[in-house]
Amino acid sequence: MASLWEYANPVKFMKVSGFLLPLTAVLATASIGIGLVWGFFFTPDDFRQGSTVKIIFLHVPSAFLAINAWAMMLVTSLIWLIRRHHVSALAAKAAGPIGATMTLIALMTGAIWGQPMWGTWWVWDPRLTSFLILFLFYIGYIALWSAIEDPDTAADLTSVLCLVGSVFAVLSRYAAIFWNQGLHQGASLSVAPGERMDWAYKGPLYLCMTGFVLLFLALVLAGTRTEIRARRMQALTARERAQERGAG
Amino acid sequence: MSALLIRDLRLAFRAGGGFGLGLGFFLILAVLVPLGVGPDQSTLGLIAPGILWVGALLACLLSLDRLFALDFEDGSLDLLATSPIPMEGVVAIKALAHWLTTCLPLALAAPLLGVLLNLPITAYAALLLSLLIGTPALSMIGAFGAALTVGLKRGGLLLSLLVLPLYVPTLVFGAQSVTRAAQGLDITTPLALLAGITAGSLALLPFAAAFALRINLR
Amino acid sequence: MDLRVTDLAVARGGIPLLEGVSFTLNAGEALVLRGPNGCGKTTLLRAIAGLQPALQGQITCPPDQIAYAAHADGIKATLTVAENLQFWAAIHGHRGIDAALQSLNLADLADRPAQTLSAGQKRRLGLARLLVTKRWLWVLDEPTVSLDTASVTLFAEVIRTHLATGGAALIATHIDLGLSEAARLDLTPYKAQMPADLGFDDLGFDGAFL
């Protein structure tokens, strides 16, 4: 019986991902390209926010992925801790910098959107603050990966950090809400009744979201493949050294 | 277990144990902030709760990298791992020793530094109380970070990078308690949330830290 | 009481070092492990002490019966000799360190801070710790480093007494301890064979990447 765990074998993963990677990459480019052109040039301006609102097509997908990349790291870390599949740990490692970049994009597009709307690049609004803190969590996670030499030790320790970090990231979110009730508008796809987002916006937005998810997948696949190759190289040199020692 | 606590306290108080360093840092910070911000009493009073909590947090961070590193280097940690005491107990005791030698003096000294920063009179009780309730979480979270970085050559900076984001909720609820007290508001909610974070940290993090330590020993 | 090691394989840094190691150690016996540097003695001992997982195989030993001593003695420089020893005794739930101080000739040094000890004296303090744990099996990694001849003889005597009272010792060492009754195990034949082909996938570690 074929099981999902078969793909945790590096060789099998390399084969499957080698096929999936170009596919997701092409689909991601296409949907982001079409989504952005549609969103930027073929949608009406908002009656209050004017054309600045159109940054939503970058802002919302990146914010969505900033959180979900962490969620994916949490799941893959758990899989590593419980079933010890190397690919899972390496996928978490690959997702780290991508998630951090998404967070940064969300923060920067948010600042660009916020400037004309609120008259300032940055406010200490709970939603913004939470994302900034999330960015710090990403930095710590990436730093821990790069600080530890032994790959299995690094995988174990970063996984624990990811678990504990997830709990504290959620706590920080509530702490930030407690700390300051903000002026950021509600989540874009579930706005308050009476102020529903128009389909003219939803279409390109959904397309951009799909594109970003595909882009994320493609980047994680590419990153994981790189990590697997690096591990393979390590294993080969280690074996060579051991054999030399055996011969000598 | 008490033997470990007594040993750690003894080590802290003997020469080179580093007792008092955190306190000195806290004092310097309370002097530097007015020098940087300016002598305006009302401004100082406004930011005093935050400064005192951030200062306590940073001072607590200072001694964390020694928490397990010394025992790791001289082999004690190996020997403790083969002893009848569970690793979780070792972590909890060492965090307790850290709290007693670093955080408790900070909490007790904070009201004095509050005078320097023109902390409103209504906030002193809240300052002491929130630090007493909140700092055990700082020690425990710090112990977790120290356990993660114990095997690393230059773990100190990385430790701050890992631990400081984890300190966010504690800082927010702690400083909010003091700020609200200064404004004459009710502080039950932030204090209760702070206590919740401390209780949760004390209950769960010893296991995570012990797991990390065992991995670093192998 | 005995220690039974069956078909043990150990790895360091993802590279298998030893495989198929099997032996039994009964009460009153000592086993000396020999082998060139880097052959995996330390890794083997750490696996037996429970500090690192074995790659394969079983180690059966009554729980909490191993006293481990390696290169680092866990001595705190600012504590006195007696305080250091009392701490380890207390950790293992015992009191009374006088016998241990006597047997390793440390009684005169009891009140000296450990930082004033010579390397050999520190080593003796580290070995005295074994006595206060009151544990049955001693796992010793190069116990005689920095000991002079007299101290080596003294230590051999301590081990003999331990064996006579029903203890056991597993020792990795390069020098002759003068324990003529100890069994010897050369680890050279157990060196892990690196397969030339890509066949060690099943070990579930770095081999999976080959």
XYZ file of C-alpha atoms in Angstrom:
676
model
C 0.000 0.000 0.000
C 1.452 3.329 -0.968
C 1.546 5.719 1.948
C 2.224 9.407 2.208
C 5.327 8.668 4.238
C 7.031 7.161 1.212
C 7.701 10.679 0.027
C 9.716 11.209 3.176
C 12.422 9.134 1.553
C 14.878 11.641 0.090
C 15.363 9.743 -3.170
C 11.632 9.450 -3.760
C 11.129 13.074 -2.757
C 13.777 14.230 -5.209
C 12.044 12.354 -8.019
C 8.562 13.697 -7.253
C 9.687 17.224 -6.460
C 11.771 17.327 -9.620
C 8.529 16.890 -11.516
C 6.425 19.202 -9.316
C 8.881 22.074 -9.045
C 8.739 23.374 -12.645
C 4.982 22.830 -12.666
C 4.321 24.900 -9.532
C 6.847 27.504 -10.605
C 5.148 28.042 -13.971
C 1.647 28.062 -12.452
C 2.791 30.485 -9.738
C 4.305 32.896 -12.254
C 1.212 32.729 -14.424
C -1.336 33.290 -11.669
C 0.625 36.039 -9.942
C 1.286 37.717 -13.302
C -2.328 37.598 -14.436
C -3.642 38.383 -10.955
C -1.477 41.480 -10.561
C -2.145 42.854 -14.059
C -5.879 42.254 -13.595
C -5.796 43.733 -10.118
C -3.706 46.793 -10.939
C -5.117 47.803 -14.323
C -8.574 46.280 -14.703
C -10.259 47.055 -11.413
C -12.028 50.265 -10.420
C -10.541 52.542 -7.773
C -12.000 52.311 -4.296
C -14.374 55.156 -3.490
C -12.511 56.017 -0.307
C -9.012 54.639 -0.648
C -8.459 55.434 -4.313
C -5.905 53.383 -6.202
C -3.632 52.861 -3.194
C -5.918 50.045 -2.106
C -4.585 47.966 -4.974
C -1.489 47.073 -2.976
C -3.871 44.639 -1.335
C -3.010 42.181 -4.111
C 0.516 41.917 -2.715
C -0.198 42.682 0.917
C -2.898 40.151 1.696
C -1.305 37.098 0.028
C 2.076 37.746 1.645
C 0.485 38.273 5.067
C -1.512 35.077 4.579
C 1.663 33.136 3.800
C 3.691 34.789 6.546
C 1.435 33.057 9.057
C 0.877 29.850 7.146
C 4.577 29.325 6.483
C 5.029 29.216 10.252
C 2.097 26.818 10.525
C 3.735 24.617 7.907
C 7.018 24.728 9.847
C 5.133 23.708 12.966
C 3.592 20.694 11.216
C 6.846 19.588 9.566
C 8.722 20.057 12.855
C 6.199 17.818 14.589
C 6.558 15.218 11.853
C 10.330 15.300 12.332
C 10.070 14.968 16.106
C 7.545 12.145 15.966
C 8.483 10.159 12.859
C 12.020 11.422 12.245
C 11.717 11.949 8.518
C 14.687 13.977 7.366
C 12.845 15.551 4.449
C 10.301 16.983 6.849
C 12.960 18.710 8.930
C 14.684 20.034 5.815
C 11.388 21.359 4.458
C 10.927 23.262 7.721
C 14.439 24.635 7.357
C 13.715 25.713 3.780
C 10.428 27.354 4.775
C 12.076 29.570 7.412
C 13.699 32.216 5.208
C 10.725 32.167 2.821
C 8.302 32.812 5.664
C 10.547 35.574 6.956
C 10.624 37.195 3.510
C 6.828 36.982 3.246
C 6.537 38.654 6.645
C 8.878 41.376 5.511
C 6.902 41.886 2.284
C 3.672 42.080 4.281
C 5.211 44.645 6.626
C 6.652 46.760 3.821
C 3.587 46.728 1.590
C 1.591 47.517 4.721
C 3.778 50.546 5.391
C 3.412 51.726 1.788
C -0.360 51.309 2.039
C -0.522 52.879 5.483
C 1.365 56.043 4.586
C -1.356 57.659 2.434
C -4.173 56.114 4.488
C -3.079 56.814 8.056
C -0.466 59.477 7.276
C 2.354 57.436 8.761
C 4.612 54.584 7.678
C 4.315 52.751 10.918
C 1.889 52.614 13.808
C 2.095 50.340 16.822
C -1.144 48.683 15.919
C -1.628 45.154 17.325
C -1.768 43.558 13.881
C 1.392 45.301 12.701
C 3.132 44.647 15.984
C 2.243 40.959 15.850
C 3.776 40.692 12.402
C 6.920 42.429 13.555
C 7.162 39.981 16.448
C 6.517 37.097 14.072
C 9.437 38.377 12.014
C 11.630 38.232 15.126
C 10.559 34.627 15.697
C 11.566 33.800 12.133
C 14.960 35.443 12.652
C 15.591 33.415 15.802
C 14.538 30.203 14.090
C 16.809 30.809 11.094
C 19.700 31.834 13.350
C 19.403 28.641 15.391
C 19.459 26.500 12.249
C 22.595 28.186 11.001
C 24.367 28.084 14.368
C 24.359 24.318 14.892
C 26.686 22.146 12.866
C 25.263 18.665 13.373
C 22.196 18.490 11.103
C 20.124 16.156 13.293
C 20.830 18.150 16.419
C 19.888 21.314 14.562
C 16.668 19.714 13.337
C 15.736 18.593 16.856
C 16.483 21.892 18.537
C 14.837 24.081 15.902
C 11.771 21.861 16.044
C 11.444 22.388 19.788
C 11.976 26.103 19.286
C 9.263 26.123 16.619
C 6.829 24.377 18.973
C 7.511 26.632 21.922
C 7.717 29.654 19.630
C 4.268 28.896 18.195
C 2.704 29.013 21.650
C 4.463 32.260 22.475
C 3.660 33.782 19.091
C -0.042 33.199 19.757
C 0.345 34.626 23.264
C 2.144 37.647 21.802
C -0.744 38.190 19.413
C -3.207 38.371 22.303
C -0.776 40.433 24.344
C -0.563 42.923 21.462
C -4.354 43.157 21.269
C -4.540 43.695 25.009
C -1.783 46.280 24.750
C -3.371 48.463 22.087
C -6.673 48.311 20.244
C -5.683 49.101 16.715
C -6.709 51.040 13.653
C -5.889 48.344 11.126
C -8.967 47.282 9.191
C -10.357 43.791 9.769
C -9.055 40.809 7.844
C -9.644 41.644 4.200
C -11.586 38.578 3.166
C -13.978 38.629 6.084
C -14.744 42.324 6.508
C -17.643 43.522 8.610
C -21.135 43.105 7.095
C -22.270 46.051 5.054
C -18.749 46.691 3.811
C -18.232 43.542 1.762
C -15.446 43.445 -0.715
C -16.628 43.632 -4.270
C -16.178 40.732 -6.646
C -14.181 43.005 -8.894
C -11.541 42.859 -6.196
C -12.106 39.344 -4.954
C -11.346 37.746 -8.331
C -7.809 39.060 -8.777
C -7.195 38.761 -5.047
C -8.033 35.061 -5.007
C -5.859 34.584 -8.074
C -2.943 36.345 -6.389
C -3.451 34.286 -3.249
C -3.339 31.079 -5.270
C -0.265 32.354 -7.048
C 1.502 33.165 -3.788
C 0.668 29.759 -2.340
C 2.072 28.118 -5.470
C 5.106 30.374 -5.304
C 5.619 29.378 -1.687
C 5.328 25.697 -2.625
C 7.792 26.102 -5.471
C 10.284 27.930 -3.244
C 9.958 25.365 -0.450
C 10.429 22.532 -2.928
C 13.496 24.218 -4.410
C 14.880 24.964 -0.951
C 14.272 21.433 0.297
C 15.945 20.012 -2.801
C 18.986 22.188 -2.130
C 19.094 21.059 1.498
C 18.804 17.409 0.478
C 21.646 17.801 -2.000
C 23.759 19.474 0.687
C 23.043 16.639 3.107
C 23.825 14.098 0.413
C 27.144 15.789 -0.211
C 27.895 15.733 3.520
C 27.035 12.053 3.719
C 29.225 11.254 0.712
C 32.268 13.106 2.049
C 31.760 11.553 5.478
C 31.695 8.093 3.935
C 34.751 8.859 1.860
C 36.622 9.988 4.944
C 35.562 6.872 6.822
C 36.677 4.650 3.977
C 40.027 6.410 3.732
C 40.488 5.892 7.433
C 39.559 2.241 7.014
C 42.096 1.814 4.203
C 44.847 3.748 5.965
C 17.315 18.315 44.481
C 17.903 20.744 47.338
C 21.597 19.863 47.124
C 21.669 21.196 43.560
C 19.918 24.398 44.603
C 22.312 24.925 47.498
C 25.322 24.294 45.260
C 24.105 26.741 42.621
C 23.402 29.424 45.189
C 26.796 28.858 46.774
C 28.507 29.115 43.375
C 26.657 32.334 42.625
C 27.696 33.992 45.865
C 31.341 32.893 45.797
C 33.971 34.874 43.928
C 33.392 34.970 40.179
C 29.835 33.752 40.553
C 28.510 36.920 38.990
C 25.990 37.749 41.700
C 25.050 41.417 41.574
C 26.066 41.994 37.981
C 22.452 42.075 36.836
C 21.580 44.450 39.642
C 24.407 46.780 38.639
C 23.258 46.699 35.034
C 19.707 47.527 36.116
C 20.945 50.526 38.118
C 23.077 51.821 35.244
C 20.141 51.531 32.888
C 17.940 53.539 35.248
C 20.607 56.244 35.274
C 21.254 56.228 31.533
C 17.619 56.526 30.471
C 16.996 59.938 32.072
C 20.337 61.092 30.662
C 19.149 60.073 27.227
C 15.526 61.153 27.502
C 15.998 64.394 29.395
C 15.183 65.412 32.963
C 11.495 66.257 32.441
C 9.728 64.652 35.422
C 6.388 64.033 33.732
C 7.982 62.336 30.699
C 10.041 60.124 33.000
C 7.002 59.229 35.076
C 5.164 58.283 31.924
C 7.834 55.912 30.630
C 9.068 54.625 33.987
C 6.928 51.434 34.058
C 8.160 50.364 30.645
C 11.775 51.282 31.325
C 11.802 49.382 34.600
C 10.270 46.267 33.053
C 12.531 46.345 29.997
C 15.523 46.947 32.271
C 14.642 44.023 34.525
C 14.171 41.836 31.475
C 17.549 42.738 29.975
C 19.324 42.377 33.316
C 17.781 38.941 33.683
C 19.073 38.040 30.232
C 22.670 38.897 31.154
C 23.432 35.879 33.292
C 21.451 33.354 31.270
C 24.267 32.124 29.051
C 26.095 30.810 32.120
C 23.065 28.900 33.347
C 23.976 25.570 31.750
C 27.172 26.459 29.884
C 29.459 26.179 32.928
C 28.027 22.799 33.908
C 28.265 21.694 30.297
C 31.927 22.621 30.007
C 33.132 20.996 33.204
C 31.172 17.795 32.659
C 28.695 18.310 35.519
C 25.798 18.169 33.107
C 26.844 14.701 31.882
C 27.061 13.532 35.449
C 23.725 15.111 36.379
C 22.172 13.394 33.367
C 23.296 10.014 34.697
C 22.194 10.868 38.254
C 18.853 9.876 39.799
C 17.505 13.422 39.348
C 15.388 13.772 36.203
C 16.652 16.356 33.718
C 13.386 18.266 34.068
C 14.141 18.630 37.776
C 17.658 19.859 37.018
C 16.230 22.495 34.676
C 13.595 23.622 37.158
C 16.093 23.860 40.026
C 18.620 25.778 37.965
C 15.915 28.171 36.796
C 14.888 28.629 40.427
C 18.497 29.345 41.406
C 18.690 31.893 38.584
C 15.494 33.525 39.779
C 16.690 33.708 43.380
C 20.110 35.147 42.500
C 19.172 37.424 39.605
C 15.471 38.200 39.310
C 14.449 38.429 42.941
C 17.061 41.124 43.706
C 15.901 42.973 40.580
C 12.295 42.883 41.710
C 13.224 44.130 45.174
C 15.439 46.900 43.799
C 12.961 48.070 41.177
C 10.882 50.311 43.516
C 14.065 52.173 44.510
C 14.885 52.791 40.881
C 11.263 53.844 40.414
C 12.061 56.837 42.611
C 14.854 57.830 40.223
C 12.439 57.656 37.310
C 9.620 59.541 39.058
C 7.265 56.557 39.004
C 3.780 57.659 40.196
C 3.152 56.723 43.814
C 0.183 54.504 42.952
C 2.350 52.192 40.852
C 4.955 50.984 43.362
C 2.939 48.070 44.704
C 2.029 47.008 41.173
C 5.678 47.239 40.100
C 6.880 44.986 42.896
C 3.958 42.600 42.525
C 4.173 42.316 38.745
C 7.921 41.703 38.867
C 7.526 39.061 41.558
C 4.811 37.324 39.554
C 6.357 37.773 36.116
C 10.090 37.203 36.577
C 9.802 33.440 37.275
C 8.552 33.157 33.687
C 11.601 35.143 32.518
C 13.939 32.738 34.310
C 12.154 29.675 32.981
C 11.934 30.916 29.378
C 15.579 31.911 29.663
C 16.484 28.441 30.905
C 14.810 27.026 27.818
C 16.848 29.342 25.584
C 20.026 28.477 27.482
C 19.302 24.781 27.031
C 18.927 25.282 23.278
C 22.246 27.096 22.923
C 24.319 25.264 25.534
C 26.567 23.403 23.099
C 27.417 26.435 20.997
C 30.719 28.272 21.142
C 29.278 31.768 20.939
C 25.799 31.085 22.223
C 25.335 34.337 24.132
C 24.149 36.554 21.304
C 22.036 33.821 19.756
C 20.484 33.221 23.161
C 19.256 36.839 23.290
C 17.904 36.518 19.776
C 15.932 33.410 20.705
C 14.764 34.457 24.141
C 13.757 38.091 23.649
C 10.819 37.379 21.297
C 9.606 34.790 23.806
C 9.659 37.504 26.482
C 7.093 39.635 24.631
C 3.887 38.462 26.368
C 5.484 38.619 29.822
C 6.781 42.113 29.143
C 3.459 43.367 27.809
C 1.348 42.113 30.706
C 3.976 43.046 33.286
C 4.505 46.583 32.056
C 0.763 47.049 31.462
C 0.071 46.206 35.112
C 2.394 48.974 36.221
C 1.198 51.473 33.613
C -2.438 50.897 34.521
C -1.660 51.225 38.205
C 0.088 54.524 37.467
C -3.077 55.720 35.725
C -5.189 54.553 38.635
C -6.834 51.734 36.666
C -7.676 48.226 37.789
C -4.763 45.819 37.309
C -6.395 42.476 38.070
C -6.602 41.431 34.412
C -2.960 41.996 33.386
C -1.734 40.504 36.650
C -3.902 37.425 36.167
C -2.672 37.010 32.594
C 0.906 37.480 33.787
C 0.399 34.813 36.438
C -1.068 32.564 33.755
C 2.022 32.923 31.583
C 4.290 32.224 34.545
C 2.268 29.152 35.548
C 2.212 27.838 31.991
C 5.947 28.409 31.521
C 6.798 26.698 34.784
C 4.585 23.744 33.952
C 5.644 23.100 30.367
C 9.037 24.596 29.619
C 11.086 22.311 31.920
C 10.147 19.453 29.595
C 11.138 21.346 26.450
C 14.386 22.512 28.064
C 15.252 19.018 29.339
C 14.617 17.635 25.859
C 16.954 20.245 24.371
C 19.625 19.515 26.989
C 19.537 15.775 26.342
C 19.957 16.465 22.632
C 22.894 18.749 23.263
C 24.579 16.141 25.448
C 24.484 13.292 22.962
C 23.230 -7.913 38.641
C 24.904 -7.757 35.303
C 25.417 -5.532 32.295
C 24.540 -7.185 29.017
C 25.470 -5.530 25.734
C 24.113 -7.211 22.632
C 25.031 -6.412 19.035
C 25.609 -2.763 19.832
C 26.367 -0.250 17.082
C 27.275 3.361 17.807
C 27.806 6.408 15.619
C 29.328 9.818 16.114
C 28.343 12.748 13.940
C 26.328 10.475 11.657
C 29.240 8.121 10.963
C 28.999 4.580 12.353
C 32.097 3.758 14.402
C 31.510 0.373 15.976
C 29.071 -2.422 15.253
C 28.256 -5.849 16.613
C 29.769 -5.208 20.036
C 28.531 -7.817 22.525
C 29.715 -8.626 26.024
C 28.453 -9.382 29.490
C 29.826 -7.935 32.678
C 28.911 -9.643 35.952
C 29.227 -8.450 39.507
C 32.818 -8.564 40.676
C 34.231 -8.311 37.163
C 36.188 -5.637 35.355
C 36.448 -5.245 31.604
C 39.126 -3.141 29.962
C 38.325 -1.791 26.490
C 41.288 -1.305 24.192
C 41.529 0.209 20.772
C 43.286 2.989 18.852
C 42.315 6.649 19.236
C 39.053 7.543 17.559
C 37.847 3.964 17.337
C 34.737 4.829 19.328
C 35.568 3.946 22.939
C 34.177 7.183 24.336
C 31.082 6.974 22.147
C 30.500 3.385 23.264
C 30.828 4.302 26.920
C 28.495 7.287 26.546
C 25.921 5.041 24.895
C 26.180 2.545 27.763
C 25.872 5.363 30.295
C 22.676 6.405 28.517
C 23.985 9.774 27.364
C 23.509 9.085 23.691
C 21.312 6.719 21.736
C 22.776 3.585 20.212
C 22.376 3.026 16.509
C 21.406 -0.607 17.006
C 21.470 -3.290 19.624
C 20.526 -3.585 23.269
C 22.063 -2.519 26.519
C 20.465 -4.137 29.554
C 21.464 -2.995 32.967
C 19.530 -2.408 36.179
C 18.310 1.193 36.024
C 20.189 3.937 37.827
C 23.174 1.730 38.490
C 25.816 3.373 36.343
C 28.379 5.829 37.631
C 30.052 7.509 34.689
C 33.396 9.291 34.783
C 35.030 10.906 31.786
C 37.662 13.512 30.976
C 35.684 16.298 32.608
C 35.182 15.664 36.295
C 32.379 18.108 37.025
C 34.448 19.823 39.697
C 33.533 23.363 40.695
C 36.660 25.441 41.220
C 35.242 27.724 43.918
C 33.905 24.900 46.082
C 36.159 22.984 48.449
C 37.027 19.343 47.897
C 34.575 18.297 50.613
C 31.797 20.500 49.233
C 32.254 19.086 45.746
C 32.050 15.560 47.057
C 29.163 16.251 49.424
C 27.179 17.644 46.528
C 27.510 14.493 44.444
C 26.785 12.325 47.457
C 23.609 14.309 48.150
C 22.527 14.129 44.509
C 22.661 10.348 44.798
C 20.849 10.433 48.102
C 23.770 9.619 50.362
C 25.763 11.300 53.068
C 29.208 10.660 54.383
C 32.225 11.285 52.226
C 34.990 10.397 54.653
C 35.550 6.891 53.333
C 35.833 8.211 49.776
C 38.283 10.935 50.847
C 40.376 8.339 52.672
C 40.523 5.840 49.842
C 41.793 8.368 47.327
C 44.129 9.993 49.800
C 42.282 13.320 49.758
C 41.547 13.701 53.478
C 44.243 16.339 53.963
C 42.900 18.377 51.075
C 39.251 18.291 52.160
C 39.010 22.002 52.984
C 41.020 23.300 50.038
C 39.106 25.045 47.240
C 39.212 22.806 44.194
C 40.895 25.503 42.095
C 44.095 25.127 44.133
C 44.395 21.418 43.341
C 46.885 20.018 40.847
C 45.603 18.174 37.797
C 46.306 14.811 39.398
C 44.567 15.803 42.640
C 41.533 16.978 40.689
C 41.453 13.664 38.917
C 41.510 11.855 42.238
C 38.619 14.010 43.426
C 36.734 13.096 40.252
C 37.327 9.424 40.966
C 36.317 9.798 44.616
C 32.930 10.886 43.252
C 32.443 7.328 41.984
C 32.593 6.039 45.544
C 30.000 8.453 46.928
C 27.465 7.552 44.224
C 27.376 4.044 45.751
C 26.522 2.719 42.328
C 27.211 -0.786 41.169
C 28.710 -0.294 37.730
C 31.530 2.153 37.083
C 31.907 3.286 33.498
C 35.314 4.929 33.240
C 36.705 6.780 30.261
C 40.493 7.119 30.548
C 40.397 7.362 34.347
C 44.156 7.594 34.782
C 44.831 10.732 32.739
C 47.242 12.989 34.690
C 47.666 10.492 37.547
C 51.191 9.621 38.685
C 52.301 5.996 39.174
C 51.508 5.981 42.884
C 48.012 7.298 42.234
C 47.422 4.735 39.499
C 48.288 1.982 41.964
C 46.005 3.629 44.533
C 43.180 3.801 42.019
C 43.677 0.170 40.970
C 43.324 -0.718 44.631
C 40.077 1.294 44.827
C 38.708 -0.603 41.831
C 39.749 -3.914 43.368
C 37.871 -3.069 46.561
C 34.845 -2.068 44.496
C 34.942 -5.415 42.674
C 35.417 -7.333 45.891
C 32.243 -5.768 47.293
C 30.205 -6.943 44.321
C 30.767 -3.982 42.010
C 31.803 -4.004 38.378
C 33.889 -1.707 36.194
C 34.013 -1.005 32.493
C 37.199 0.875 31.679
C 38.559 2.391 28.503
C 42.252 3.014 28.951
C 45.561 3.028 27.151
C 47.829 2.325 30.058
C 48.156 -0.811 32.132
C 46.252 -0.372 35.364
C 47.857 -3.428 36.904
C 44.463 -5.088 37.174
C 45.615 -8.550 36.185
C 42.198 -10.058 36.901
C 40.413 -7.743 34.458
C 39.158 -9.131 31.171
C 40.206 -7.343 28.014
C 38.202 -6.506 24.929
C 39.922 -5.191 21.842
C 37.472 -3.062 19.854
C 39.449 -3.102 16.595
C 37.532 -6.060 15.090
C 34.211 -4.298 15.716
C 35.025 -1.333 13.530
C 31.938 -0.465 11.498
C 32.298 -1.468 7.881
C 31.389 1.237 5.424
C 29.626 -0.435 2.556
C 31.107 0.437 -0.816
C 27.694 0.352 -2.481
C 24.721 2.462 -1.502
C 23.291 -0.139 0.813
C 22.957 1.355 4.240
C 19.663 3.084 3.777
C 18.017 1.030 6.476
C 20.056 2.544 9.265
C 17.794 5.544 9.037
C 20.373 8.286 9.385
C 22.615 9.975 6.842
C 22.660 6.798 4.812
C 19.213 7.749 3.608
C 20.825 10.534 1.604
C 23.231 8.366 -0.337
